[in-house]
Amino acid sequence: MPGTQTSPQDEQEKLLEEAVQAVKVQSFQMKRCLDKSKLMDALKHASNMLGELRTSMLSPKSYYELYMAISDELHYLEIFLTDEFAKGRKVTDLYELVQYAGNIIPRLYLLITVGVVYVRSFPQSRKEILKDLVEMCRGVQHPLRGLFLRNYLLQCTRNILPDDGEQLEEEMTGDISDSVDFVLLNFAEMNKLWVRMQHQGHSRDREKRERERQELRILVGTNLVRLSQLEGVNMDKYKEVVLSGILEQVVNCRDPLSQEYLMECIIQVFPDEFHLQTLNLFLRSCADLHQNVNVKNIIIALIDRLALFAHREDGPGIPADLKLFDIFSQQVATVIQSRQDMPAEDVVSLHVSLINLAMKCYPDRVDYVDKVLESTVEIFNKLNLEHVAANSAVSKELMRLLKIPVDSYNNILTILQLKHFHTLFQYFDYKSRKSMSCYMLSNTLDYGTEIVGQDQVETILNLVSTLIQNQPDQPAEDTDPEDFAEEQSLVGRFIHLLHSDDLDQQYLILNTARKHFGAGGNQRIRHTLPPLVFAAYQLAFRYKENSTMDEMWEKKCQKIFSFAHQTITALIKAELAELPLRLFLQGALAAGDIGFENHETMAYEFMSQAFSLYEDEISDSKAQLAAITLIIGTFERTRCFGEENHGPLRTQCALAASKLLKKPDQCRAVSTCAHLFWSGCSTDYNGEEMHDGKRVMECLKKALKIANQCMDPSLQVQLFVETLNRYIYFYQKGNEAVTVQVLNQLIQKIQEDLPNLEASDEMEQINRHFHNTLEHLRLQQEMAAADGPGYEGLAL
Amino acid sequence: MSFFSFGQSAEIDVVLNDAETRKKVEHKTEDGKKDKYFLFYDGETVSGKVNVTLKSPGKRFEHQGIKVEFIGQIELYYDRGNHHEFVSLVKDLARPGELTQSQTFDFEFTHVEKPYESYTGQNVKLRYFLRTTISRRMNDISKETDIVVHTLSTYPELNSSIKMEVGIEDCLHIEFEYNKSKYHIKDVIVGKIYFLLVRIKIKHMEIGIIKRETTGTGPNVYHENDTIAKYEIMDGAPVRGESIPIRLFLAGYEMTPTMRDINKKFSVRYYLNLVLIDDEERRYFKQQEITLWRKGDVVRKSMSHQASIASQRFEGLPSGEKPSAQAQEDSN
């Protein structure tokens, strides 16, 4: 029935409150008796108060609170007695008297309290009393009560433990060895009690008990802290007595929870210098731990600490004679050997730590890193592991493992020195290989690592082959196009890092890359081949720069251009048109600029290839216009053609322009063509521009004529304005065929048509374009540059 | 007694010669109260003066003789009428005659044998006293003056430890050891208990001291058991391999030396009772007799000596297998 039953929590609170109340009453009486110098009565009340700690009803948490309340009161008693002794009021048999208490819990708490007073007052008794206290506590075998009793012992004695460097009083007995024995014994007993807790009570409460044990672990750990605080526990003492003592207890208790906590505790409380000297001992013990202990975490904690220590700037670093890496790699192997059922991911994460260690402590030792990778491979072999699935724990750990060298070296060439990197890499499934490949390429790009050798390129491209070519284990469904584009653009950017100072080597590099990329399939090559083509053009330029050193340069350039040609053709085969067209045009320009033997033929070939692409492959009218504009533009820039080639090409351009399907397109293309006759340039004119004003006019007039045929009035006006701009351009360039009258006519025509247009955004734009044009003319008129033509008669 | 007499009467007062210096000790009397008495040891001379004070000075006091007796006797409470005197010495102080004034008589019992310790028990009392008697025709005037006798022992020549393995098959096996079999009454019992097998859920363990007083003979034997001390020595359940220290100070308890077959009338024996109590309040115990003896007073100890006595432990190891450092959980 709700309301009548109290929850366990309320019950606890009630019990605790009652106990604390009783403690208050008894401690009040105790203090009153002390004030009246009734020592025996005071002890009686103290004993009554301590009787509260005999309870079995309280949870560890409540018991702790009760313990704290009582230990405060005992502290008062301790101070009082110490003062009394100091004043010379000695109660000789106090240590005996308190032992008459019939119940063991109050008796031992009192014994500890009085014992500490004795040691303070009669230093000659120290050794004996410390020994006695820690031994007598054996009488409490109840885990919870025993743990707290021994914790009280540890707390009370913290300032009286013999230690090196303490101020020696006369007749003081005991030395550091006694302290070590004392704490080690107390530790061992506490750990046993702690371990035993799990067997108490019902098995259904197991989880709760585990939780409670976790809460209490600090009590056990405090022993280790105390040991670490002893000055006399120096390196030798630690090595010979302390650590072996602790480890013996830890290993023998065969309790995973305890082992895991205590091993971590050792790592955390003792200084790194000690750990360095006792690695073998410590790590050997790791192999002896319970199979359920996550030994990986322990070793990792140690490695991480030492790695940090080695890295610390103010620290002494790792002693040169200490083969830190060898010790760890050997002991880790032993640990793995001793645990046949250790999950593969744990094995790998141990290796992650080993690599971290190698990286932090021996940054130059690539062989160490490789050794770790090698042993990972060996273990995989032993485990008959063939592939690790993405998202599996092993895969994640392996990813961490392989990323460390990537992130630490920040140099893919160093990675290539790791013989076993690739082998491990192959364990990944497709997805992980790809993501790792992207990671490595990004890193290479971030750090601008240049790849200087053909074999390096070969290796890298094999490594990141998921990005380069289709894989047998590739999933059937396509990747997200955006992701795909991103991956491929990484590859594309990577190509620019292929850079050898040796040009012939660079050529081989590009060939290798070409070989790999060529097999990438239609989807990939559109991303990968263009950069390669550009790289090839760049190489040709470098040959040219270097022409004085290499008499074969022209031949080599030809070879490069036919390489580029072939590469572009591969793109055409992939049913691409615009991209190869551009690359051809670029090639034509490059060939023309470099000017090697036969370059004109090469450039012509490239131009004509562009044309045939234009004619055969590009059918969309917008694309056509864009392509022809590009062709015209490119051609206008060329300086390498003789009239023999220039003429036909010119004509071809004009022809193509006028053959466009849509009138506006025709108009624009034709007017663009006008430039060919002005600034176009063939070798026959000694590099001079043609300045064929008549032909320019013809083009422009034809453009106007076509514009007139446009049915859409606003489009028509727009074309007029555009053509007007061309006129103005050529007028300013000094084409005498263009006169002010022509300009006036056109302006007038536009001014007439413009108001008839329907108001719209488009019309607004046209209007602005026109007025800006007029404004430009007005400014030109005002400035009337000395070398430019005059603007008399221009009607604005 | 003089109360009933007519005429002249006298009072008896006994004063020991060394009353100023002789030590007094507390001793329990039959009614349970404690009183202080002069303390004597075996063979010591008991000497003093008997003062006979006349109530009416100047008047004649007739008597049939004055004597003083030294008596040691055992009284069994169930047999009040019969006192068994094991010592009875008489000194005549005056022949029959008359006293005209108060008079003092010296007496001396030289090197008196006092073989037993004074004792007041549940069913029996052993006492020593001086009885002064003025014999008269009508009624004697008599006075008894009690003294207390302690029997001192020398250190026992043979004092081996008590060591024993006990157990319940497949349930509990322990080995315990007390450092001695004979303890003086201010001694400390130290020992340890070693757990060889634990399959019951022990809650705690205590050690008790039991005093057993036996009186009578043959079919009329009476046993009186009295738990003098109950002392918890372990809290909680140990596991195999644990050894638990015992240290019990005897000085704080009221105990006499062990008395065996005193004058064929009674015995007082002491036993150590080791008791294990399990979760269901079942008690498992084992009793071992120890011999208690009285030791002469020692000089006051120094602080550190005191501490070392108070912290002595029994360090012997069990005879069986060496305890493994790690205990195993045996309980189910």
JSON list of C-alpha atoms in Angstrom, two decimals, chain B residues 138-316:
[
{"chain": "B", "resi": 138, "resn": "MET", "atom": "CA", "xyz": [27.19, -18.30, 81.11]},
{"chain": "B", "resi": 139, "resn": "ASN", "atom": "CA", "xyz": [28.15, -17.24, 77.65]},
{"chain": "B", "resi": 140, "resn": "ASP", "atom": "CA", "xyz": [31.48, -16.84, 75.99]},
{"chain": "B", "resi": 141, "resn": "ILE", "atom": "CA", "xyz": [32.62, -13.58, 74.50]},
{"chain": "B", "resi": 142, "resn": "SER", "atom": "CA", "xyz": [34.04, -14.22, 71.05]},
{"chain": "B", "resi": 143, "resn": "LYS", "atom": "CA", "xyz": [35.26, -12.24, 68.11]},
{"chain": "B", "resi": 144, "resn": "GLU", "atom": "CA", "xyz": [36.28, -13.30, 64.63]},
{"chain": "B", "resi": 145, "resn": "THR", "atom": "CA", "xyz": [38.73, -11.26, 62.59]},
{"chain": "B", "resi": 146, "resn": "ASP", "atom": "CA", "xyz": [38.96, -12.21, 58.90]},
{"chain": "B", "resi": 147, "resn": "ILE", "atom": "CA", "xyz": [42.13, -12.01, 56.89]},
{"chain": "B", "resi": 148, "resn": "VAL", "atom": "CA", "xyz": [42.67, -12.75, 53.23]},
{"chain": "B", "resi": 149, "resn": "VAL", "atom": "CA", "xyz": [45.22, -15.17, 51.91]},
{"chain": "B", "resi": 150, "resn": "HIS", "atom": "CA", "xyz": [46.65, -15.14, 48.42]},
{"chain": "B", "resi": 151, "resn": "THR", "atom": "CA", "xyz": [48.54, -18.09, 47.17]},
{"chain": "B", "resi": 152, "resn": "LEU", "atom": "CA", "xyz": [51.48, -17.13, 45.06]},
{"chain": "B", "resi": 153, "resn": "SER", "atom": "CA", "xyz": [52.88, -19.44, 42.47]},
{"chain": "B", "resi": 154, "resn": "THR", "atom": "CA", "xyz": [56.22, -19.49, 40.83]},
{"chain": "B", "resi": 155, "resn": "TYR", "atom": "CA", "xyz": [56.41, -19.40, 37.06]},
{"chain": "B", "resi": 156, "resn": "PRO", "atom": "CA", "xyz": [55.17, -22.67, 35.74]},
{"chain": "B", "resi": 157, "resn": "GLU", "atom": "CA", "xyz": [58.06, -24.71, 34.48]},
{"chain": "B", "resi": 158, "resn": "LEU", "atom": "CA", "xyz": [56.13, -26.16, 31.64]},
{"chain": "B", "resi": 159, "resn": "ASN", "atom": "CA", "xyz": [53.88, -23.79, 29.83]},
{"chain": "B", "resi": 160, "resn": "SER", "atom": "CA", "xyz": [53.22, -25.00, 26.36]},
{"chain": "B", "resi": 161, "resn": "SER", "atom": "CA", "xyz": [50.76, -23.29, 24.08]},
{"chain": "B", "resi": 162, "resn": "ILE", "atom": "CA", "xyz": [47.32, -24.65, 23.47]},
{"chain": "B", "resi": 163, "resn": "LYS", "atom": "CA", "xyz": [46.92, -25.60, 19.88]},
{"chain": "B", "resi": 164, "resn": "MET", "atom": "CA", "xyz": [44.11, -27.47, 18.31]},
{"chain": "B", "resi": 165, "resn": "GLU", "atom": "CA", "xyz": [42.39, -28.08, 15.03]},
{"chain": "B", "resi": 166, "resn": "VAL", "atom": "CA", "xyz": [38.67, -28.45, 15.23]},
{"chain": "B", "resi": 167, "resn": "GLY", "atom": "CA", "xyz": [35.89, -28.48, 12.74]},
{"chain": "B", "resi": 168, "resn": "ILE", "atom": "CA", "xyz": [32.67, -29.76, 11.40]},
{"chain": "B", "resi": 169, "resn": "GLU", "atom": "CA", "xyz": [33.17, -31.93, 8.41]},
{"chain": "B", "resi": 170, "resn": "ASP", "atom": "CA", "xyz": [32.95, -30.08, 5.12]},
{"chain": "B", "resi": 171, "resn": "CYS", "atom": "CA", "xyz": [31.62, -27.09, 6.95]},
{"chain": "B", "resi": 172, "resn": "LEU", "atom": "CA", "xyz": [34.19, -25.42, 9.06]},
{"chain": "B", "resi": 173, "resn": "HIS", "atom": "CA", "xyz": [37.75, -26.18, 9.92]},
{"chain": "B", "resi": 174, "resn": "ILE", "atom": "CA", "xyz": [39.72, -23.92, 12.14]},
{"chain": "B", "resi": 175, "resn": "GLU", "atom": "CA", "xyz": [42.94, -24.12, 13.96]},
{"chain": "B", "resi": 176, "resn": "PHE", "atom": "CA", "xyz": [43.43, -22.05, 17.03]},
{"chain": "B", "resi": 177, "resn": "GLU", "atom": "CA", "xyz": [46.36, -21.46, 19.25]},
{"chain": "B", "resi": 178, "resn": "TYR", "atom": "CA", "xyz": [46.68, -19.73, 22.59]},
{"chain": "B", "resi": 179, "resn": "ASN", "atom": "CA", "xyz": [50.23, -18.84, 23.47]},
{"chain": "B", "resi": 180, "resn": "LYS", "atom": "CA", "xyz": [50.18, -20.56, 26.88]},
{"chain": "B", "resi": 181, "resn": "SER", "atom": "CA", "xyz": [48.17, -23.02, 28.86]},
{"chain": "B", "resi": 182, "resn": "LYS", "atom": "CA", "xyz": [48.87, -21.30, 32.16]},
{"chain": "B", "resi": 183, "resn": "TYR", "atom": "CA", "xyz": [48.23, -17.63, 32.71]},
{"chain": "B", "resi": 184, "resn": "HIS", "atom": "CA", "xyz": [48.69, -15.50, 35.73]},
{"chain": "B", "resi": 185, "resn": "ILE", "atom": "CA", "xyz": [45.61, -13.56, 36.59]},
{"chain": "B", "resi": 186, "resn": "LYS", "atom": "CA", "xyz": [46.94, -10.24, 35.27]},
{"chain": "B", "resi": 187, "resn": "ASP", "atom": "CA", "xyz": [48.24, -11.87, 32.15]},
{"chain": "B", "resi": 188, "resn": "VAL", "atom": "CA", "xyz": [47.33, -11.33, 28.50]},
{"chain": "B", "resi": 189, "resn": "ILE", "atom": "CA", "xyz": [46.06, -14.15, 26.38]},
{"chain": "B", "resi": 190, "resn": "VAL", "atom": "CA", "xyz": [47.37, -13.87, 22.89]},
{"chain": "B", "resi": 191, "resn": "GLY", "atom": "CA", "xyz": [46.71, -16.23, 20.12]},
{"chain": "B", "resi": 192, "resn": "LYS", "atom": "CA", "xyz": [45.26, -16.57, 16.70]},
{"chain": "B", "resi": 193, "resn": "ILE", "atom": "CA", "xyz": [42.66, -18.40, 14.83]},
{"chain": "B", "resi": 194, "resn": "TYR", "atom": "CA", "xyz": [43.39, -19.71, 11.45]},
{"chain": "B", "resi": 195, "resn": "PHE", "atom": "CA", "xyz": [40.57, -20.59, 9.10]},
{"chain": "B", "resi": 196, "resn": "LEU", "atom": "CA", "xyz": [41.22, -23.69, 7.04]},
{"chain": "B", "resi": 197, "resn": "LEU", "atom": "CA", "xyz": [37.75, -24.14, 5.62]},
{"chain": "B", "resi": 198, "resn": "VAL", "atom": "CA", "xyz": [34.73, -21.91, 5.84]},
{"chain": "B", "resi": 199, "resn": "ARG", "atom": "CA", "xyz": [31.47, -22.96, 4.32]},
{"chain": "B", "resi": 200, "resn": "ILE", "atom": "CA", "xyz": [29.11, -21.42, 6.78]},
{"chain": "B", "resi": 201, "resn": "LYS", "atom": "CA", "xyz": [28.22, -17.79, 6.90]},
{"chain": "B", "resi": 202, "resn": "ILE", "atom": "CA", "xyz": [29.87, -16.63, 10.05]},
{"chain": "B", "resi": 203, "resn": "LYS", "atom": "CA", "xyz": [28.56, -13.43, 11.51]},
{"chain": "B", "resi": 204, "resn": "HIS", "atom": "CA", "xyz": [31.03, -12.98, 14.27]},
{"chain": "B", "resi": 205, "resn": "MET", "atom": "CA", "xyz": [33.31, -14.73, 16.66]},
{"chain": "B", "resi": 206, "resn": "GLU", "atom": "CA", "xyz": [33.88, -14.21, 20.34]},
{"chain": "B", "resi": 207, "resn": "ILE", "atom": "CA", "xyz": [35.96, -15.63, 23.08]},
{"chain": "B", "resi": 208, "resn": "GLY", "atom": "CA", "xyz": [34.58, -16.13, 26.55]},
{"chain": "B", "resi": 209, "resn": "ILE", "atom": "CA", "xyz": [36.07, -16.97, 29.91]},
{"chain": "B", "resi": 210, "resn": "ILE", "atom": "CA", "xyz": [34.01, -19.40, 31.88]},
{"chain": "B", "resi": 211, "resn": "LYS", "atom": "CA", "xyz": [34.55, -20.05, 35.55]},
{"chain": "B", "resi": 212, "resn": "ARG", "atom": "CA", "xyz": [33.36, -23.41, 36.77]},
{"chain": "B", "resi": 213, "resn": "GLU", "atom": "CA", "xyz": [32.99, -24.00, 40.45]},
{"chain": "B", "resi": 214, "resn": "THR", "atom": "CA", "xyz": [32.53, -27.62, 41.48]},
{"chain": "B", "resi": 215, "resn": "THR", "atom": "CA", "xyz": [31.51, -28.58, 44.95]},
{"chain": "B", "resi": 216, "resn": "GLY", "atom": "CA", "xyz": [30.67, -31.81, 46.63]},
{"chain": "B", "resi": 217, "resn": "THR", "atom": "CA", "xyz": [31.67, -35.34, 45.88]},
{"chain": "B", "resi": 218, "resn": "GLY", "atom": "CA", "xyz": [30.17, -38.40, 44.42]},
{"chain": "B", "resi": 219, "resn": "PRO", "atom": "CA", "xyz": [26.48, -38.09, 43.60]},
{"chain": "B", "resi": 220, "resn": "ASN", "atom": "CA", "xyz": [26.28, -34.69, 45.25]},
{"chain": "B", "resi": 221, "resn": "VAL", "atom": "CA", "xyz": [28.45, -32.79, 42.86]},
{"chain": "B", "resi": 222, "resn": "TYR", "atom": "CA", "xyz": [27.33, -29.27, 42.02]},
{"chain": "B", "resi": 223, "resn": "HIS", "atom": "CA", "xyz": [28.61, -27.36, 39.02]},
{"chain": "B", "resi": 224, "resn": "GLU", "atom": "CA", "xyz": [28.24, -23.67, 38.83]},
{"chain": "B", "resi": 225, "resn": "ASN", "atom": "CA", "xyz": [29.22, -22.05, 35.52]},
{"chain": "B", "resi": 226, "resn": "ASP", "atom": "CA", "xyz": [29.77, -18.36, 35.28]},
{"chain": "B", "resi": 227, "resn": "THR", "atom": "CA", "xyz": [30.70, -16.42, 32.15]},
{"chain": "B", "resi": 228, "resn": "ILE", "atom": "CA", "xyz": [33.19, -13.89, 33.34]},
{"chain": "B", "resi": 229, "resn": "ALA", "atom": "CA", "xyz": [34.11, -12.34, 30.04]},
{"chain": "B", "resi": 230, "resn": "LYS", "atom": "CA", "xyz": [32.57, -12.15, 26.59]},
{"chain": "B", "resi": 231, "resn": "TYR", "atom": "CA", "xyz": [34.90, -10.64, 24.07]},
{"chain": "B", "resi": 232, "resn": "GLU", "atom": "CA", "xyz": [34.24, -10.21, 20.37]},
{"chain": "B", "resi": 233, "resn": "ILE", "atom": "CA", "xyz": [37.34, -10.99, 18.36]},
{"chain": "B", "resi": 234, "resn": "MET", "atom": "CA", "xyz": [36.00, -11.06, 14.84]},
{"chain": "B", "resi": 235, "resn": "ASP", "atom": "CA", "xyz": [33.32, -9.20, 12.94]},
{"chain": "B", "resi": 236, "resn": "GLY", "atom": "CA", "xyz": [32.10, -10.59, 9.65]},
{"chain": "B", "resi": 237, "resn": "ALA", "atom": "CA", "xyz": [32.85, -13.73, 7.73]},
{"chain": "B", "resi": 238, "resn": "PRO", "atom": "CA", "xyz": [36.42, -14.70, 7.02]},
{"chain": "B", "resi": 239, "resn": "VAL", "atom": "CA", "xyz": [37.48, -16.77, 4.07]},
{"chain": "B", "resi": 240, "resn": "ARG", "atom": "CA", "xyz": [39.88, -19.63, 3.90]},
{"chain": "B", "resi": 241, "resn": "GLY", "atom": "CA", "xyz": [43.38, -18.58, 4.80]},
{"chain": "B", "resi": 242, "resn": "GLU", "atom": "CA", "xyz": [42.50, -15.73, 7.11]},
{"chain": "B", "resi": 243, "resn": "SER", "atom": "CA", "xyz": [44.08, -15.63, 10.49]},
{"chain": "B", "resi": 244, "resn": "ILE", "atom": "CA", "xyz": [42.51, -13.59, 13.21]},
{"chain": "B", "resi": 245, "resn": "PRO", "atom": "CA", "xyz": [44.49, -12.31, 16.16]},
{"chain": "B", "resi": 246, "resn": "ILE", "atom": "CA", "xyz": [43.37, -12.78, 19.73]},
{"chain": "B", "resi": 247, "resn": "ARG", "atom": "CA", "xyz": [44.45, -10.53, 22.54]},
{"chain": "B", "resi": 248, "resn": "LEU", "atom": "CA", "xyz": [42.59, -10.60, 25.79]},
{"chain": "B", "resi": 249, "resn": "PHE", "atom": "CA", "xyz": [43.71, -8.82, 28.94]},
{"chain": "B", "resi": 250, "resn": "LEU", "atom": "CA", "xyz": [42.79, -10.69, 32.08]},
{"chain": "B", "resi": 251, "resn": "ALA", "atom": "CA", "xyz": [43.52, -8.00, 34.65]},
{"chain": "B", "resi": 252, "resn": "GLY", "atom": "CA", "xyz": [40.22, -6.33, 34.13]},
{"chain": "B", "resi": 253, "resn": "TYR", "atom": "CA", "xyz": [38.20, -9.34, 35.17]},
{"chain": "B", "resi": 254, "resn": "GLU", "atom": "CA", "xyz": [37.75, -10.69, 38.66]},
{"chain": "B", "resi": 255, "resn": "MET", "atom": "CA", "xyz": [39.45, -13.97, 38.73]},
{"chain": "B", "resi": 256, "resn": "THR", "atom": "CA", "xyz": [41.10, -16.22, 41.20]},
{"chain": "B", "resi": 257, "resn": "PRO", "atom": "CA", "xyz": [43.80, -18.71, 40.57]},
{"chain": "B", "resi": 258, "resn": "THR", "atom": "CA", "xyz": [42.61, -22.07, 39.42]},
{"chain": "B", "resi": 259, "resn": "MET", "atom": "CA", "xyz": [41.83, -24.25, 42.41]},
{"chain": "B", "resi": 260, "resn": "ARG", "atom": "CA", "xyz": [41.82, -27.95, 42.04]},
{"chain": "B", "resi": 261, "resn": "ASP", "atom": "CA", "xyz": [40.16, -30.21, 44.50]},
{"chain": "B", "resi": 262, "resn": "ILE", "atom": "CA", "xyz": [40.75, -27.94, 47.46]},
{"chain": "B", "resi": 263, "resn": "ASN", "atom": "CA", "xyz": [40.81, -30.08, 50.52]},
{"chain": "B", "resi": 264, "resn": "LYS", "atom": "CA", "xyz": [38.70, -32.54, 48.59]},
{"chain": "B", "resi": 265, "resn": "LYS", "atom": "CA", "xyz": [35.81, -30.14, 48.93]},
{"chain": "B", "resi": 266, "resn": "PHE", "atom": "CA", "xyz": [35.70, -27.98, 45.86]},
{"chain": "B", "resi": 267, "resn": "SER", "atom": "CA", "xyz": [37.40, -26.84, 42.65]},
{"chain": "B", "resi": 268, "resn": "VAL", "atom": "CA", "xyz": [37.42, -23.62, 40.65]},
{"chain": "B", "resi": 269, "resn": "ARG", "atom": "CA", "xyz": [38.48, -24.00, 37.06]},
{"chain": "B", "resi": 270, "resn": "TYR", "atom": "CA", "xyz": [38.63, -21.65, 34.13]},
{"chain": "B", "resi": 271, "resn": "TYR", "atom": "CA", "xyz": [37.92, -22.30, 30.48]},
{"chain": "B", "resi": 272, "resn": "LEU", "atom": "CA", "xyz": [38.42, -20.33, 27.31]},
{"chain": "B", "resi": 273, "resn": "ASN", "atom": "CA", "xyz": [35.37, -20.69, 25.15]},
{"chain": "B", "resi": 274, "resn": "LEU", "atom": "CA", "xyz": [35.75, -19.91, 21.48]},
{"chain": "B", "resi": 275, "resn": "VAL", "atom": "CA", "xyz": [32.36, -19.28, 19.89]},
{"chain": "B", "resi": 276, "resn": "LEU", "atom": "CA", "xyz": [31.47, -18.76, 16.26]},
{"chain": "B", "resi": 277, "resn": "ILE", "atom": "CA", "xyz": [28.03, -17.43, 15.54]},
{"chain": "B", "resi": 278, "resn": "ASP", "atom": "CA", "xyz": [26.55, -17.87, 12.10]},
{"chain": "B", "resi": 279, "resn": "ASP", "atom": "CA", "xyz": [23.94, -15.95, 10.18]},
{"chain": "B", "resi": 280, "resn": "GLU", "atom": "CA", "xyz": [21.15, -17.88, 11.80]},
{"chain": "B", "resi": 281, "resn": "GLU", "atom": "CA", "xyz": [22.47, -17.35, 15.28]},
{"chain": "B", "resi": 282, "resn": "ARG", "atom": "CA", "xyz": [23.73, -20.90, 15.54]},
{"chain": "B", "resi": 283, "resn": "ARG", "atom": "CA", "xyz": [26.72, -21.14, 17.81]},
{"chain": "B", "resi": 284, "resn": "TYR", "atom": "CA", "xyz": [29.73, -23.32, 17.28]},
{"chain": "B", "resi": 285, "resn": "PHE", "atom": "CA", "xyz": [32.09, -23.47, 20.20]},
{"chain": "B", "resi": 286, "resn": "LYS", "atom": "CA", "xyz": [35.11, -25.14, 21.68]},
{"chain": "B", "resi": 287, "resn": "GLN", "atom": "CA", "xyz": [36.17, -24.95, 25.30]},
{"chain": "B", "resi": 288, "resn": "GLN", "atom": "CA", "xyz": [39.73, -25.27, 26.51]},
{"chain": "B", "resi": 289, "resn": "GLU", "atom": "CA", "xyz": [40.76, -25.26, 30.09]},
{"chain": "B", "resi": 290, "resn": "ILE", "atom": "CA", "xyz": [43.45, -22.80, 31.11]},
{"chain": "B", "resi": 291, "resn": "THR", "atom": "CA", "xyz": [45.21, -22.68, 34.41]},
{"chain": "B", "resi": 292, "resn": "LEU", "atom": "CA", "xyz": [45.27, -19.40, 36.26]},
{"chain": "B", "resi": 293, "resn": "TRP", "atom": "CA", "xyz": [47.83, -18.60, 38.85]},
{"chain": "B", "resi": 294, "resn": "ARG", "atom": "CA", "xyz": [48.76, -15.70, 41.00]},
{"chain": "B", "resi": 295, "resn": "LYS", "atom": "CA", "xyz": [52.00, -13.93, 40.56]},
{"chain": "B", "resi": 296, "resn": "GLY", "atom": "CA", "xyz": [53.70, -11.63, 43.01]},
{"chain": "B", "resi": 297, "resn": "ASP", "atom": "CA", "xyz": [53.27, -7.93, 42.42]},
{"chain": "B", "resi": 298, "resn": "VAL", "atom": "CA", "xyz": [55.56, -6.44, 39.85]},
{"chain": "B", "resi": 299, "resn": "VAL", "atom": "CA", "xyz": [57.11, -3.06, 39.73]},
{"chain": "B", "resi": 300, "resn": "ARG", "atom": "CA", "xyz": [55.46, -0.37, 37.70]},
{"chain": "B", "resi": 301, "resn": "LYS", "atom": "CA", "xyz": [56.29, -0.62, 34.05]},
{"chain": "B", "resi": 302, "resn": "SER", "atom": "CA", "xyz": [57.70, 2.10, 31.83]},
{"chain": "B", "resi": 303, "resn": "MET", "atom": "CA", "xyz": [55.48, 3.62, 29.15]},
{"chain": "B", "resi": 304, "resn": "SER", "atom": "CA", "xyz": [57.11, 1.87, 26.28]},
{"chain": "B", "resi": 305, "resn": "HIS", "atom": "CA", "xyz": [57.26, -1.42, 28.11]},
{"chain": "B", "resi": 306, "resn": "GLN", "atom": "CA", "xyz": [53.62, -0.94, 28.86]},
{"chain": "B", "resi": 307, "resn": "ALA", "atom": "CA", "xyz": [52.89, -0.33, 25.21]},
{"chain": "B", "resi": 308, "resn": "SER", "atom": "CA", "xyz": [54.81, -3.36, 24.14]},
{"chain": "B", "resi": 309, "resn": "ILE", "atom": "CA", "xyz": [52.91, -5.54, 26.56]},
{"chain": "B", "resi": 310, "resn": "ALA", "atom": "CA", "xyz": [49.67, -4.06, 25.37]},
{"chain": "B", "resi": 311, "resn": "SER", "atom": "CA", "xyz": [50.56, -4.74, 21.77]},
{"chain": "B", "resi": 312, "resn": "GLN", "atom": "CA", "xyz": [51.92, -8.27, 21.96]},
{"chain": "B", "resi": 313, "resn": "ARG", "atom": "CA", "xyz": [50.64, -10.66, 19.37]},
{"chain": "B", "resi": 314, "resn": "PHE", "atom": "CA", "xyz": [51.02, -14.29, 18.71]},
{"chain": "B", "resi": 315, "resn": "GLU", "atom": "CA", "xyz": [53.08, -14.67, 15.59]},
{"chain": "B", "resi": 316, "resn": "GLY", "atom": "CA", "xyz": [53.23, -18.45, 15.19]}
]
